[in-house]
CSV table of C-alpha atoms and ligand atoms in Angstrom, one decimal:
chain,number,residue,atom,x,y,z
A,1,MET,CA,-27.9,-5.2,40.5
A,2,SER,CA,-30.3,-6.5,37.9
A,3,ILE,CA,-30.3,-3.9,34.4
A,4,GLU,CA,-34.1,-3.2,35.2
A,5,MET,CA,-32.9,-1.2,38.6
A,6,THR,CA,-30.0,0.8,37.1
A,7,LYS,CA,-32.1,2.1,34.5
A,8,ALA,CA,-32.2,5.7,34.9
A,9,GLU,CA,-30.3,7.7,34.6
A,10,VAL,CA,-27.0,7.9,37.2
A,11,PRO,CA,-25.6,11.0,38.2
A,12,GLY,CA,-21.7,10.4,36.6
A,13,VAL,CA,-22.3,6.7,35.6
A,14,PRO,CA,-22.0,7.2,31.7
A,15,LEU,CA,-24.2,5.7,29.0
A,16,LEU,CA,-22.0,2.9,28.2
A,17,GLU,CA,-18.2,3.0,28.5
A,18,VAL,CA,-15.5,1.5,27.2
A,19,ARG,CA,-12.7,0.9,28.6
A,20,ASP,CA,-9.0,0.2,28.3
A,21,LEU,CA,-10.5,-2.3,25.5
A,22,HIS,CA,-8.6,-4.2,23.8
A,23,VAL,CA,-8.4,-7.1,20.8
A,24,GLU,CA,-6.2,-8.9,19.0
A,25,PHE,CA,-6.6,-11.9,15.9
A,26,HIS,CA,-4.6,-14.0,15.5
A,27,THR,CA,-2.4,-14.1,12.6
A,28,ARG,CA,-0.4,-16.5,10.7
A,29,ASP,CA,1.8,-13.2,11.2
A,30,GLY,CA,1.5,-13.8,14.7
A,31,ALA,CA,-1.3,-11.4,16.8
A,32,ALA,CA,-2.6,-8.5,15.3
A,33,LYS,CA,-3.2,-6.2,17.5
A,34,ALA,CA,-6.4,-3.6,16.0
A,35,VAL,CA,-7.2,-2.4,20.0
A,36,ASN,CA,-4.9,-1.7,22.4
A,37,GLY,CA,-6.0,0.3,25.2
A,38,VAL,CA,-8.8,2.8,23.3
A,39,SER,CA,-11.6,4.3,25.5
A,40,TYR,CA,-14.6,6.3,24.9
A,41,THR,CA,-18.3,6.9,26.8
A,42,VAL,CA,-21.6,8.4,25.2
A,43,ASP,CA,-24.7,9.5,26.9
A,44,ALA,CA,-28.0,10.1,26.2
A,45,GLY,CA,-28.6,12.5,23.6
A,46,GLU,CA,-25.0,12.8,22.4
A,47,THR,CA,-22.6,11.7,19.6
A,48,LEU,CA,-20.0,10.3,20.0
A,49,ALA,CA,-17.2,10.7,16.4
A,50,VAL,CA,-15.1,7.6,15.7
A,51,LEU,CA,-12.2,8.6,13.2
A,52,GLY,CA,-9.4,7.6,11.5
A,53,GLU,CA,-8.5,5.2,8.0
A,54,SER,CA,-8.8,2.1,7.0
A,55,GLY,CA,-7.6,-0.6,9.0
A,56,SER,CA,-7.7,1.8,11.8
A,57,GLY,CA,-10.3,-0.4,14.8
A,58,LYS,CA,-12.8,1.7,14.0
A,59,SER,CA,-15.6,-1.6,13.6
A,60,VAL,CA,-13.6,-3.6,15.3
A,61,THR,CA,-14.5,-1.3,18.6
A,62,ALA,CA,-18.5,-2.0,17.9
A,63,GLN,CA,-17.9,-5.7,17.4
A,64,THR,CA,-16.9,-5.9,20.1
A,65,ILE,CA,-19.4,-3.9,22.5
A,66,MET,CA,-22.5,-4.9,19.6
A,67,GLY,CA,-21.3,-9.3,20.6
A,68,ILE,CA,-20.4,-9.8,16.4
A,69,LEU,CA,-16.2,-10.2,16.7
A,70,ASP,CA,-15.6,-13.1,15.3
A,71,MET,CA,-13.8,-15.6,17.1
A,72,PRO,CA,-11.8,-17.5,16.8
A,73,PRO,CA,-10.0,-15.5,15.2
A,74,GLY,CA,-10.2,-12.2,17.3
A,75,ARG,CA,-10.0,-12.4,21.5
A,76,ILE,CA,-10.4,-9.9,23.6
A,77,THR,CA,-7.7,-9.9,25.8
A,78,GLY,CA,-8.6,-6.7,28.6
A,79,GLY,CA,-10.5,-3.7,29.6
A,80,GLU,CA,-14.7,-3.2,30.1
A,81,ILE,CA,-17.5,-2.8,28.6
A,82,LEU,CA,-19.9,-0.4,30.9
A,83,PHE,CA,-23.7,-0.1,30.3
A,84,ARG,CA,-25.0,2.1,32.7
A,85,GLY,CA,-22.4,1.2,35.3
A,86,GLU,CA,-22.3,-2.8,33.8
A,87,ASP,CA,-19.3,-4.2,33.0
A,88,MET,CA,-21.7,-6.2,30.5
A,89,LEU,CA,-17.9,-8.8,29.3
A,90,LYS,CA,-18.7,-9.8,33.1
A,91,MET,CA,-22.1,-10.5,32.4
A,92,SER,CA,-24.3,-13.5,32.5
A,93,GLU,CA,-24.9,-14.5,28.4
A,94,GLU,CA,-28.4,-13.9,29.1
A,95,GLU,CA,-28.6,-10.5,30.0
A,96,ARG,CA,-25.9,-9.2,27.7
A,97,GLN,CA,-28.9,-10.6,24.9
A,98,ARG,CA,-30.8,-8.8,26.0
A,99,ILE,CA,-28.3,-5.6,25.8
A,100,ARG,CA,-27.3,-6.4,23.2
A,101,GLY,CA,-31.1,-6.3,21.6
A,102,ASP,CA,-32.9,-4.0,22.9
A,103,LYS,CA,-30.4,-1.0,24.6
A,104,ILE,CA,-28.4,-1.2,22.0
A,105,ALA,CA,-28.4,-0.9,17.8
A,106,MET,CA,-25.9,-0.7,15.0
A,107,ILE,CA,-27.0,0.2,11.3
A,108,PHE,CA,-24.0,-1.3,8.2
A,109,GLN,CA,-22.4,0.5,6.4
A,110,ASP,CA,-24.4,-2.4,3.6
A,111,ALA,CA,-27.9,-2.0,3.8
A,112,LEU,CA,-28.0,-5.1,1.3
A,113,SER,CA,-25.7,-6.8,2.7
A,114,ALA,CA,-28.0,-6.8,5.8
A,115,LEU,CA,-31.8,-6.9,5.1
A,116,ASN,CA,-32.4,-10.4,4.0
A,117,PRO,CA,-34.0,-10.8,0.4
A,118,VAL,CA,-36.1,-12.8,0.2
A,119,LEU,CA,-38.5,-11.2,2.8
A,120,SER,CA,-39.8,-8.4,2.0
A,121,VAL,CA,-39.1,-4.8,4.7
A,122,GLY,CA,-42.4,-4.8,6.4
A,123,TYR,CA,-41.6,-9.1,6.8
A,124,GLN,CA,-38.9,-8.3,8.7
A,125,LEU,CA,-39.4,-4.8,10.9
A,126,GLY,CA,-42.4,-6.0,11.8
A,127,GLU,CA,-39.8,-9.0,13.4
A,128,MET,CA,-38.2,-7.2,15.2
A,129,PHE,CA,-42.6,-6.5,17.4
A,130,ARG,CA,-43.6,-10.2,16.6
A,131,VAL,CA,-40.4,-12.4,18.6
A,132,HIS,CA,-39.1,-9.0,21.3
A,133,ARG,CA,-42.4,-7.5,21.9
A,134,GLY,CA,-45.2,-10.7,21.2
A,135,MET,CA,-47.2,-9.3,19.0
A,136,SER,CA,-49.3,-10.0,17.0
A,137,ARG,CA,-48.6,-10.8,12.8
A,138,LYS,CA,-51.6,-7.3,12.2
A,139,ASP,CA,-50.1,-5.0,14.9
A,140,ALA,CA,-46.5,-6.3,14.0
A,141,LYS,CA,-47.5,-4.8,10.6
A,142,ALA,CA,-49.0,-1.3,11.2
A,143,LYS,CA,-46.0,-0.5,13.4
A,144,ALA,CA,-43.8,-1.6,10.1
A,145,VAL,CA,-45.6,1.2,8.4
A,146,GLU,CA,-45.3,3.9,11.5
A,147,LEU,CA,-41.2,2.6,11.3
A,148,MET,CA,-41.5,3.4,7.5
A,149,ASP,CA,-42.7,6.1,7.9
A,150,ARG,CA,-41.3,7.9,10.1
A,151,VAL,CA,-37.9,7.2,8.5
A,152,ARG,CA,-39.4,9.4,5.5
A,153,ILE,CA,-40.5,6.3,2.9
A,154,PRO,CA,-42.9,7.9,0.7
A,155,ALA,CA,-46.1,5.6,0.4
A,156,ALA,CA,-44.9,3.4,3.1
A,157,LYS,CA,-48.9,1.8,3.3
A,158,GLU,CA,-47.7,0.3,-0.4
A,159,ARG,CA,-44.1,-0.2,-0.1
A,160,VAL,CA,-44.4,-2.8,3.2
A,161,ASN,CA,-44.9,-5.3,1.5
A,162,ASP,CA,-42.4,-4.7,-1.5
A,163,TYR,CA,-38.6,-6.8,-1.4
A,164,PRO,CA,-35.4,-4.8,-0.5
A,165,HIS,CA,-34.0,-4.9,-3.7
A,166,GLN,CA,-37.2,-2.9,-4.7
A,167,PHE,CA,-35.9,0.6,-3.1
A,168,SER,CA,-33.2,3.1,-4.2
A,169,GLY,CA,-29.7,2.9,-1.7
A,170,GLY,CA,-30.6,5.4,0.3
A,171,MET,CA,-34.6,4.1,1.3
A,172,ARG,CA,-33.1,0.7,2.0
A,173,GLN,CA,-30.7,3.2,4.3
A,174,ARG,CA,-33.4,4.5,5.8
A,175,ILE,CA,-35.1,1.0,6.4
A,176,MET,CA,-32.2,0.1,7.8
A,177,ILE,CA,-32.0,3.2,10.3
A,178,ALA,CA,-36.1,1.7,10.7
A,179,MET,CA,-34.8,-1.6,12.0
A,180,ALA,CA,-32.0,0.2,14.9
A,181,LEU,CA,-34.7,2.2,16.0
A,182,ALA,CA,-37.9,-0.6,16.6
A,183,LEU,CA,-37.1,-1.4,20.2
A,184,GLU,CA,-36.5,2.2,21.6
A,185,PRO,CA,-32.3,1.3,22.2
A,186,ASP,CA,-30.1,3.8,24.5
A,187,VAL,CA,-27.5,3.4,22.4
A,188,ILE,CA,-27.4,3.6,18.0
A,189,ILE,CA,-23.9,2.7,16.8
A,190,ALA,CA,-23.9,3.5,13.6
A,191,ASP,CA,-21.0,2.0,11.5
A,192,GLU,CA,-19.9,4.2,8.0
A,193,PRO,CA,-23.7,4.6,7.3
A,194,THR,CA,-23.3,6.3,4.6
A,195,THR,CA,-20.3,5.7,2.9
A,196,ALA,CA,-22.1,3.5,-0.4
A,197,LEU,CA,-24.5,6.4,-0.7
A,198,ASP,CA,-24.0,9.1,-3.1
A,199,VAL,CA,-23.3,12.7,-1.4
A,200,THR,CA,-26.4,14.4,-1.4
A,201,VAL,CA,-28.3,11.1,-0.6
A,202,GLN,CA,-25.8,10.6,2.1
A,203,ALA,CA,-26.1,14.4,3.2
A,204,GLN,CA,-30.3,13.3,3.8
A,205,VAL,CA,-29.7,9.8,5.9
A,206,MET,CA,-27.5,12.1,8.3
A,207,ASP,CA,-29.6,14.5,8.3
A,208,LEU,CA,-32.3,11.7,9.5
A,209,LEU,CA,-30.0,9.9,11.6
A,210,ALA,CA,-29.0,12.6,13.7
A,211,GLU,CA,-33.3,14.6,14.1
A,212,LEU,CA,-33.9,10.1,15.6
A,213,GLN,CA,-30.8,10.5,17.2
A,214,ARG,CA,-31.9,13.7,19.1
A,215,ASP,CA,-36.0,13.1,19.1
A,216,PHE,CA,-35.1,9.6,20.7
A,217,GLU,CA,-32.5,11.2,22.6
A,218,MET,CA,-30.3,8.5,21.7
A,219,GLY,CA,-26.3,7.3,22.0
A,220,LEU,CA,-25.4,7.9,18.7
A,221,ILE,CA,-21.3,5.6,17.9
A,222,LEU,CA,-21.0,7.7,14.2
A,223,ILE,CA,-18.1,5.6,12.7
A,224,THR,CA,-16.6,7.4,9.4
A,225,HIS,CA,-13.5,8.3,7.8
A,226,ASP,CA,-15.6,11.8,6.2
A,227,LEU,CA,-15.0,14.6,8.4
A,228,GLY,CA,-16.6,17.1,6.8
A,229,VAL,CA,-19.5,14.4,8.0
A,230,VAL,CA,-19.0,15.5,11.0
A,231,ALA,CA,-18.4,18.7,11.2
A,232,ASP,CA,-22.8,18.9,11.0
A,233,VAL,CA,-23.5,16.2,13.2
A,234,ALA,CA,-20.8,14.9,15.5
A,235,ASP,CA,-21.1,17.1,19.4
A,236,LYS,CA,-17.0,14.6,20.4
A,237,ILE,CA,-15.1,13.3,17.9
A,238,ALA,CA,-12.4,10.1,18.8
A,239,VAL,CA,-9.6,9.8,16.5
A,240,MET,CA,-7.7,6.4,16.0
A,241,TYR,CA,-5.4,5.5,15.4
A,242,ALA,CA,-3.6,2.0,15.1
A,243,GLY,CA,-6.0,0.7,17.8
A,244,ARG,CA,-5.6,3.4,20.0
A,245,ILE,CA,-7.5,6.5,20.7
A,246,VAL,CA,-5.4,9.6,19.7
A,247,GLU,CA,-7.3,12.4,20.2
A,248,ASN,CA,-10.7,13.4,22.5
A,249,ALA,CA,-12.3,16.9,21.1
A,250,PRO,CA,-15.4,18.5,21.2
A,251,VAL,CA,-16.3,18.6,17.3
A,252,HIS,CA,-15.8,22.4,16.7
A,253,GLU,CA,-12.4,22.5,19.7
A,254,LEU,CA,-11.2,19.8,16.8
A,255,TYR,CA,-12.0,21.6,13.5
A,256,LYS,CA,-10.7,24.9,15.4
A,257,ARG,CA,-6.9,24.2,16.7
A,258,PRO,CA,-6.6,19.8,16.4
A,259,ALA,CA,-3.4,18.8,19.4
A,260,HIS,CA,-2.6,15.4,17.3
A,261,PRO,CA,-0.3,15.4,14.4
A,262,TYR,CA,-2.4,12.7,12.8
A,263,THR,CA,-5.3,14.4,13.4
A,264,LYS,CA,-4.2,18.3,11.8
A,265,GLY,CA,-3.2,15.1,8.9
A,266,LEU,CA,-6.6,14.9,8.1
A,267,LEU,CA,-7.9,18.6,8.5
A,268,GLU,CA,-5.5,19.1,5.9
A,269,SER,CA,-6.5,17.2,3.8
A,270,ILE,CA,-10.2,17.6,3.0
A,271,PRO,CA,-11.0,19.1,0.6
A,272,ARG,CA,-11.9,22.9,0.7
A,273,LEU,CA,-13.9,25.6,-1.1
A,274,ASP,CA,-12.2,28.6,0.3
A,275,HIS,CA,-7.8,26.4,-0.8
A,276,LYS,CA,-9.4,26.1,-4.6
A,277,GLY,CA,-6.4,25.1,-7.1
A,278,LYS,CA,-3.8,24.5,-3.9
A,279,GLU,CA,-2.2,21.2,-3.7
A,280,LEU,CA,-4.2,18.7,-1.4
A,281,TYR,CA,-2.5,17.7,1.0
A,282,ALA,CA,-1.5,14.2,2.2
A,283,ILE,CA,-0.6,12.0,4.7
A,284,GLN,CA,2.4,10.4,3.8
A,285,GLY,CA,2.9,6.8,4.6
A,286,LEU,CA,0.6,4.3,5.3
A,287,PRO,CA,-0.6,2.8,8.6
A,288,PRO,CA,1.5,0.6,10.0
A,289,SER,CA,0.5,-4.0,10.1
A,290,LEU,CA,-0.5,-4.4,12.9
A,291,THR,CA,1.6,-7.4,13.8
A,292,ALA,CA,4.8,-5.4,13.7
A,293,ILE,CA,3.1,-1.7,15.9
A,294,PRO,CA,6.9,0.7,15.6
A,295,GLN,CA,7.6,1.3,19.1
A,296,GLY,CA,6.9,4.6,20.9
A,297,CYS,CA,4.0,6.3,19.6
A,298,ALA,CA,2.7,4.4,16.5
A,299,PHE,CA,2.4,8.0,14.8
A,300,ASN,CA,6.1,8.4,14.6
A,301,PRO,CA,7.0,6.8,11.0
A,302,ARG,CA,4.3,9.0,9.6
A,303,CYS,CA,4.4,12.6,11.4
A,304,PRO,CA,6.4,15.4,10.5
A,305,MET,CA,7.2,16.3,14.2
A,306,ALA,CA,8.6,13.5,15.4
A,307,GLN,CA,11.6,13.7,17.9
A,308,ASP,CA,13.4,11.3,19.1
A,309,VAL,CA,11.1,10.1,22.5
A,310,CYS,CA,8.7,9.4,20.3
A,311,PHE,CA,10.2,6.4,18.4
A,312,THR,CA,11.0,5.2,22.2
A,313,ASP,CA,7.8,5.8,24.3
A,314,THR,CA,4.2,6.1,23.7
A,315,PRO,CA,2.3,8.8,24.6
A,316,PRO,CA,-0.4,8.5,27.2
A,317,LEU,CA,-3.9,10.2,25.8
A,318,ALA,CA,-3.0,13.1,28.4
A,319,GLU,CA,-5.7,16.3,29.1
A,320,VAL,CA,-5.5,19.5,26.8
A,321,LEU,CA,-4.9,22.8,28.9
A,322,GLU,CA,-5.0,26.0,27.1
A,323,GLN,CA,-1.3,27.8,26.9
A,324,ASP,CA,-1.5,29.4,30.5
A,325,GLY,CA,-2.4,26.0,31.9
A,326,GLY,CA,-5.9,26.4,32.6
A,327,PRO,CA,-8.9,23.9,31.4
A,328,ILE,CA,-10.5,23.6,28.1
A,329,GLY,CA,-12.5,20.5,29.0
A,330,GLY,CA,-13.4,17.0,27.5
A,331,ARG,CA,-9.7,17.3,25.0
A,332,ALA,CA,-7.1,14.8,25.4
A,333,SER,CA,-3.9,13.7,22.9
A,334,ALA,CA,-1.9,11.1,22.9
A,335,CYS,CA,1.5,13.2,21.2
A,336,HIS,CA,4.0,14.1,23.6
A,337,PHE,CA,4.1,17.3,22.1
A,338,TRP,CA,0.4,18.4,21.6
A,339,LYS,CA,2.0,21.3,22.8
A,340,GLU,CA,3.6,22.9,20.0
A,341,THR,CA,1.2,21.3,17.5
A,342,ILE,CA,-2.1,22.9,19.7
A,343,HIS,CA,0.0,26.0,20.7
A,344,GLY,CA,2.7,26.3,18.1
B,401,ATP,N1,-12.4,-10.9,11.3
B,401,ATP,C1,-10.7,-10.2,11.1
B,401,ATP,N2,-9.8,-11.9,11.3
B,401,ATP,C2,-8.9,-10.7,10.5
B,401,ATP,N3,-9.0,-9.6,11.1
B,401,ATP,C3,-9.2,-8.8,11.3
B,401,ATP,C4,-10.6,-8.9,11.0
B,401,ATP,N4,-11.7,-8.4,11.8
B,401,ATP,C5,-10.8,-7.1,11.6
B,401,ATP,N5,-9.5,-6.9,11.1
B,401,ATP,C6,-8.3,-6.4,11.3
B,401,ATP,O1,-9.0,-5.5,12.5
B,401,ATP,C7,-7.5,-4.2,11.4
B,401,ATP,C8,-9.1,-3.7,12.4
B,401,ATP,O2,-10.0,-3.3,11.7
B,401,ATP,P1,-11.0,-2.6,11.2
B,401,ATP,O3,-12.5,-2.9,10.6
B,401,ATP,O4,-11.4,-2.0,12.8
B,401,ATP,O5,-10.8,-1.5,10.7
B,401,ATP,P2,-11.8,-0.1,10.9
B,401,ATP,O6,-11.6,1.5,11.4
B,401,ATP,O7,-13.3,-0.2,10.4
B,401,ATP,O8,-11.7,0.3,8.4
B,401,ATP,P3,-11.8,1.0,8.1
B,401,ATP,O9,-12.0,2.8,8.5
B,401,ATP,O10,-12.0,0.5,6.8
B,401,ATP,O11,-13.6,0.8,8.1
B,401,ATP,C9,-7.5,-3.9,10.4
B,401,ATP,O12,-6.6,-4.2,10.3
B,401,ATP,C10,-8.6,-5.6,10.0
B,401,ATP,O13,-8.2,-6.2,9.8
B,402,MG,MG1,-14.7,-0.1,9.4
């Protein structure tokens, strides 16, 4: 089946699905298991936030989807990446390139290093249309101005020939968003898109991204370790720890009642105005070394709830239910004691 034929929404088939993905890196200390069975999905018009501490495998998963994983030392040791139901890891290189160029785009944290410093932003934006759409120079430039307008760069027409360093950090990030939008992709992966910006600019860029995602009905995978950013824009959240998803939940559910002690710790460590003066909670200890992930639950050395079973058995990512056993929908936790965590 060709990609074009599957273009229409197929009921029950997610737009993008990562299924049981495993990625490791060859290191002097052995295999660093960066991604250990990650599964998630995103649909058209939906925002999935991927949360987790530094080193939990958020970016490596994204790089694997985009085909920009460093190989070697990286190696995909298992799993599937399904775009509209077709496994990209099994496609011909040509087919894969077409999807990654046209259908899935990525926004990186650092716009300055992602943009070419010696080419004007108009040229770089226009290149998308010249190379991928075969447009003339003149038409491509007009499209570049249109896009710059769309991401609300003031005086786009006058600034189209400026170079990246002539823009502020926030404006550069808008240009990155414009580049990602150029070919009207179905999915955008934004990896810490606002981390390098100051707080007010962060909010503006995030609002813009959320607005464009809605207008274009795209699937958005938003990678961040900032729980505050996520609340307003995400539909659902996947929390990662040591290369695994430890909790899945619709966004408001997660904030209200986390079902994994790690998520609970993350939530309790956000500064809150109504807790002014109180000491801020921090999860004790550090994430494990990926060459020596603890047996059982990887979170066990840091978990205030850990019991014997947590040191021997790896908890599966299991469906989370209401106290009476009824369904909640869209919730799962990889904790032996999810019941106690959410209801206890
Ligand atoms: N090219 C590489 N070579 C070796 N190890 C790598 C490489 N890229 C990533 N890793 C390792 O894989 C693990 C997961 O990294 P990843 O970048 O996915 O973390 P992350 O969750 O995105 O963290 P952050 O929040 O800091 O961006 C880390 O331990 C990292 O050191
Ligand atoms: Mg990262």
